[in-house]
Amino acid sequence: MNETTLNLSAVYSQRLAALMDREKKYLKCFRDMSAAAFTDELKTALSPSSTEMDQHIERLKQCMTRQKIKGANTNDILTDTLLKLCADLIKPKKKYITCKRY
């Protein structure tokens, strides 16, 4: 292999590992938002089965396995912001759920 091929392979591996890491974070975020949703319609729209995220992650796992790529823990501003907004959105709902009614 020449140097260009090795570099492209390395870029592919890095991007695939980063994509997998982000998709797992998005899946968790969607699950949390679905659990905190106020309406059944919103819960259904955010559920992993309706977004087909589980199947997408399985396809990514297969690609990573075939290429012998290890997972990565990546940080990027967009994902970090989304997760923070998701957490801020869910916190009040979780507090409401845990309150006892008398």
JSON list of C-alpha atoms in Angstrom, two decimals:
[
{"chain": "A", "resi": 1, "resn": "MET", "atom": "CA", "xyz": [0.00, 0.00, 0.00]},
{"chain": "A", "resi": 2, "resn": "ASN", "atom": "CA", "xyz": [1.15, 3.48, -0.67]},
{"chain": "A", "resi": 3, "resn": "GLU", "atom": "CA", "xyz": [1.11, 6.35, 1.82]},
{"chain": "A", "resi": 4, "resn": "THR", "atom": "CA", "xyz": [-2.12, 7.84, 0.44]},
{"chain": "A", "resi": 5, "resn": "THR", "atom": "CA", "xyz": [-3.98, 4.56, 0.91]},
{"chain": "A", "resi": 6, "resn": "LEU", "atom": "CA", "xyz": [-2.74, 4.25, 4.48]},
{"chain": "A", "resi": 7, "resn": "ASN", "atom": "CA", "xyz": [-3.81, 7.81, 5.23]},
{"chain": "A", "resi": 8, "resn": "LEU", "atom": "CA", "xyz": [-7.27, 7.23, 3.75]},
{"chain": "A", "resi": 9, "resn": "SER", "atom": "CA", "xyz": [-7.59, 4.04, 5.76]},
{"chain": "A", "resi": 10, "resn": "ALA", "atom": "CA", "xyz": [-6.60, 5.87, 8.94]},
{"chain": "A", "resi": 11, "resn": "VAL", "atom": "CA", "xyz": [-9.06, 8.68, 8.24]},
{"chain": "A", "resi": 12, "resn": "TYR", "atom": "CA", "xyz": [-11.83, 6.13, 7.58]},
{"chain": "A", "resi": 13, "resn": "SER", "atom": "CA", "xyz": [-11.04, 4.32, 10.83]},
{"chain": "A", "resi": 14, "resn": "GLN", "atom": "CA", "xyz": [-11.01, 7.54, 12.85]},
{"chain": "A", "resi": 15, "resn": "ARG", "atom": "CA", "xyz": [-14.24, 8.83, 11.31]},
{"chain": "A", "resi": 16, "resn": "LEU", "atom": "CA", "xyz": [-16.03, 5.51, 11.76]},
{"chain": "A", "resi": 17, "resn": "ALA", "atom": "CA", "xyz": [-14.98, 5.24, 15.41]},
{"chain": "A", "resi": 18, "resn": "ALA", "atom": "CA", "xyz": [-16.04, 8.86, 16.03]},
{"chain": "A", "resi": 19, "resn": "LEU", "atom": "CA", "xyz": [-19.38, 8.29, 14.29]},
{"chain": "A", "resi": 20, "resn": "MET", "atom": "CA", "xyz": [-20.05, 5.21, 16.40]},
{"chain": "A", "resi": 21, "resn": "ASP", "atom": "CA", "xyz": [-19.28, 7.10, 19.60]},
{"chain": "A", "resi": 22, "resn": "ARG", "atom": "CA", "xyz": [-21.59, 9.95, 18.63]},
{"chain": "A", "resi": 23, "resn": "GLU", "atom": "CA", "xyz": [-24.41, 7.64, 17.57]},
{"chain": "A", "resi": 24, "resn": "LYS", "atom": "CA", "xyz": [-24.31, 5.90, 20.95]},
{"chain": "A", "resi": 25, "resn": "LYS", "atom": "CA", "xyz": [-24.54, 9.28, 22.68]},
{"chain": "A", "resi": 26, "resn": "TYR", "atom": "CA", "xyz": [-27.44, 10.34, 20.44]},
{"chain": "A", "resi": 27, "resn": "LEU", "atom": "CA", "xyz": [-29.23, 7.06, 21.14]},
{"chain": "A", "resi": 28, "resn": "LYS", "atom": "CA", "xyz": [-28.98, 7.63, 24.89]},
{"chain": "A", "resi": 29, "resn": "CYS", "atom": "CA", "xyz": [-30.18, 11.20, 24.43]},
{"chain": "A", "resi": 30, "resn": "PHE", "atom": "CA", "xyz": [-33.19, 10.09, 22.35]},
{"chain": "A", "resi": 31, "resn": "ARG", "atom": "CA", "xyz": [-34.09, 7.42, 24.93]},
{"chain": "A", "resi": 32, "resn": "ASP", "atom": "CA", "xyz": [-33.95, 9.96, 27.74]},
{"chain": "A", "resi": 33, "resn": "MET", "atom": "CA", "xyz": [-36.00, 12.50, 25.79]},
{"chain": "A", "resi": 34, "resn": "SER", "atom": "CA", "xyz": [-38.55, 9.83, 24.86]},
{"chain": "A", "resi": 35, "resn": "ALA", "atom": "CA", "xyz": [-38.95, 8.86, 28.52]},
{"chain": "A", "resi": 36, "resn": "ALA", "atom": "CA", "xyz": [-39.42, 12.51, 29.47]},
{"chain": "A", "resi": 37, "resn": "ALA", "atom": "CA", "xyz": [-41.82, 13.38, 26.63]},
{"chain": "A", "resi": 38, "resn": "PHE", "atom": "CA", "xyz": [-45.20, 14.80, 27.57]},
{"chain": "A", "resi": 39, "resn": "THR", "atom": "CA", "xyz": [-47.22, 13.21, 24.77]},
{"chain": "A", "resi": 40, "resn": "ASP", "atom": "CA", "xyz": [-47.41, 9.70, 23.36]},
{"chain": "A", "resi": 41, "resn": "GLU", "atom": "CA", "xyz": [-46.83, 11.07, 19.87]},
{"chain": "A", "resi": 42, "resn": "LEU", "atom": "CA", "xyz": [-43.56, 12.67, 20.93]},
{"chain": "A", "resi": 43, "resn": "LYS", "atom": "CA", "xyz": [-42.51, 9.54, 22.83]},
{"chain": "A", "resi": 44, "resn": "THR", "atom": "CA", "xyz": [-43.09, 7.46, 19.71]},
{"chain": "A", "resi": 45, "resn": "ALA", "atom": "CA", "xyz": [-41.22, 9.91, 17.48]},
{"chain": "A", "resi": 46, "resn": "LEU", "atom": "CA", "xyz": [-38.18, 9.90, 19.76]},
{"chain": "A", "resi": 47, "resn": "SER", "atom": "CA", "xyz": [-38.09, 6.19, 20.51]},
{"chain": "A", "resi": 48, "resn": "PRO", "atom": "CA", "xyz": [-35.05, 4.37, 19.08]},
{"chain": "A", "resi": 49, "resn": "SER", "atom": "CA", "xyz": [-37.27, 1.93, 17.19]},
{"chain": "A", "resi": 50, "resn": "SER", "atom": "CA", "xyz": [-38.96, 4.72, 15.26]},
{"chain": "A", "resi": 51, "resn": "THR", "atom": "CA", "xyz": [-35.62, 6.36, 14.43]},
{"chain": "A", "resi": 52, "resn": "GLU", "atom": "CA", "xyz": [-34.02, 3.01, 13.49]},
{"chain": "A", "resi": 53, "resn": "MET", "atom": "CA", "xyz": [-30.94, 4.00, 15.48]},
{"chain": "A", "resi": 54, "resn": "ASP", "atom": "CA", "xyz": [-30.43, 0.54, 16.96]},
{"chain": "A", "resi": 55, "resn": "GLN", "atom": "CA", "xyz": [-30.15, -0.98, 13.48]},
{"chain": "A", "resi": 56, "resn": "HIS", "atom": "CA", "xyz": [-27.83, 1.81, 12.38]},
{"chain": "A", "resi": 57, "resn": "ILE", "atom": "CA", "xyz": [-25.52, 1.21, 15.34]},
{"chain": "A", "resi": 58, "resn": "GLU", "atom": "CA", "xyz": [-25.48, -2.52, 14.57]},
{"chain": "A", "resi": 59, "resn": "ARG", "atom": "CA", "xyz": [-24.40, -1.76, 10.99]},
{"chain": "A", "resi": 60, "resn": "LEU", "atom": "CA", "xyz": [-21.63, 0.49, 12.29]},
{"chain": "A", "resi": 61, "resn": "LYS", "atom": "CA", "xyz": [-20.50, -2.27, 14.67]},
{"chain": "A", "resi": 62, "resn": "GLN", "atom": "CA", "xyz": [-20.28, -4.70, 11.76]},
{"chain": "A", "resi": 63, "resn": "CYS", "atom": "CA", "xyz": [-18.16, -2.25, 9.77]},
{"chain": "A", "resi": 64, "resn": "MET", "atom": "CA", "xyz": [-15.87, -1.69, 12.74]},
{"chain": "A", "resi": 65, "resn": "THR", "atom": "CA", "xyz": [-15.53, -5.42, 13.38]},
{"chain": "A", "resi": 66, "resn": "ARG", "atom": "CA", "xyz": [-14.64, -6.15, 9.77]},
{"chain": "A", "resi": 67, "resn": "GLN", "atom": "CA", "xyz": [-12.03, -3.40, 9.73]},
{"chain": "A", "resi": 68, "resn": "LYS", "atom": "CA", "xyz": [-10.79, -4.30, 13.24]},
{"chain": "A", "resi": 69, "resn": "ILE", "atom": "CA", "xyz": [-11.42, -0.77, 14.46]},
{"chain": "A", "resi": 70, "resn": "LYS", "atom": "CA", "xyz": [-11.58, -0.12, 18.19]},
{"chain": "A", "resi": 71, "resn": "GLY", "atom": "CA", "xyz": [-14.09, 2.28, 19.67]},
{"chain": "A", "resi": 72, "resn": "ALA", "atom": "CA", "xyz": [-13.19, 5.85, 20.51]},
{"chain": "A", "resi": 73, "resn": "ASN", "atom": "CA", "xyz": [-14.39, 8.41, 22.97]},
{"chain": "A", "resi": 74, "resn": "THR", "atom": "CA", "xyz": [-14.69, 11.61, 21.01]},
{"chain": "A", "resi": 75, "resn": "ASN", "atom": "CA", "xyz": [-15.74, 15.09, 21.96]},
{"chain": "A", "resi": 76, "resn": "ASP", "atom": "CA", "xyz": [-17.07, 17.67, 19.59]},
{"chain": "A", "resi": 77, "resn": "ILE", "atom": "CA", "xyz": [-18.89, 20.90, 20.23]},
{"chain": "A", "resi": 78, "resn": "LEU", "atom": "CA", "xyz": [-22.10, 19.90, 18.44]},
{"chain": "A", "resi": 79, "resn": "THR", "atom": "CA", "xyz": [-22.56, 16.61, 20.30]},
{"chain": "A", "resi": 80, "resn": "ASP", "atom": "CA", "xyz": [-21.57, 18.12, 23.64]},
{"chain": "A", "resi": 81, "resn": "THR", "atom": "CA", "xyz": [-24.07, 20.95, 23.14]},
{"chain": "A", "resi": 82, "resn": "LEU", "atom": "CA", "xyz": [-26.84, 18.54, 22.15]},
{"chain": "A", "resi": 83, "resn": "LEU", "atom": "CA", "xyz": [-26.21, 16.37, 25.21]},
{"chain": "A", "resi": 84, "resn": "LYS", "atom": "CA", "xyz": [-26.18, 19.40, 27.51]},
{"chain": "A", "resi": 85, "resn": "LEU", "atom": "CA", "xyz": [-29.45, 20.70, 26.04]},
{"chain": "A", "resi": 86, "resn": "CYS", "atom": "CA", "xyz": [-30.96, 17.23, 26.35]},
{"chain": "A", "resi": 87, "resn": "ALA", "atom": "CA", "xyz": [-29.91, 17.00, 30.00]},
{"chain": "A", "resi": 88, "resn": "ASP", "atom": "CA", "xyz": [-31.30, 20.48, 30.72]},
{"chain": "A", "resi": 89, "resn": "LEU", "atom": "CA", "xyz": [-34.58, 19.54, 29.05]},
{"chain": "A", "resi": 90, "resn": "ILE", "atom": "CA", "xyz": [-34.94, 16.26, 30.92]},
{"chain": "A", "resi": 91, "resn": "LYS", "atom": "CA", "xyz": [-33.98, 17.41, 34.44]},
{"chain": "A", "resi": 92, "resn": "PRO", "atom": "CA", "xyz": [-37.25, 19.24, 35.20]},
{"chain": "A", "resi": 93, "resn": "LYS", "atom": "CA", "xyz": [-39.32, 16.31, 33.88]},
{"chain": "A", "resi": 94, "resn": "LYS", "atom": "CA", "xyz": [-37.40, 13.77, 35.97]},
{"chain": "A", "resi": 95, "resn": "LYS", "atom": "CA", "xyz": [-37.88, 15.90, 39.08]},
{"chain": "A", "resi": 96, "resn": "TYR", "atom": "CA", "xyz": [-41.60, 16.08, 38.33]},
{"chain": "A", "resi": 97, "resn": "ILE", "atom": "CA", "xyz": [-41.83, 12.32, 37.90]},
{"chain": "A", "resi": 98, "resn": "THR", "atom": "CA", "xyz": [-40.13, 11.61, 41.22]},
{"chain": "A", "resi": 99, "resn": "CYS", "atom": "CA", "xyz": [-42.36, 13.98, 43.22]},
{"chain": "A", "resi": 100, "resn": "LYS", "atom": "CA", "xyz": [-44.91, 12.21, 45.38]},
{"chain": "A", "resi": 101, "resn": "ARG", "atom": "CA", "xyz": [-48.53, 13.24, 45.12]},
{"chain": "A", "resi": 102, "resn": "TYR", "atom": "CA", "xyz": [-50.53, 13.52, 48.31]}
]
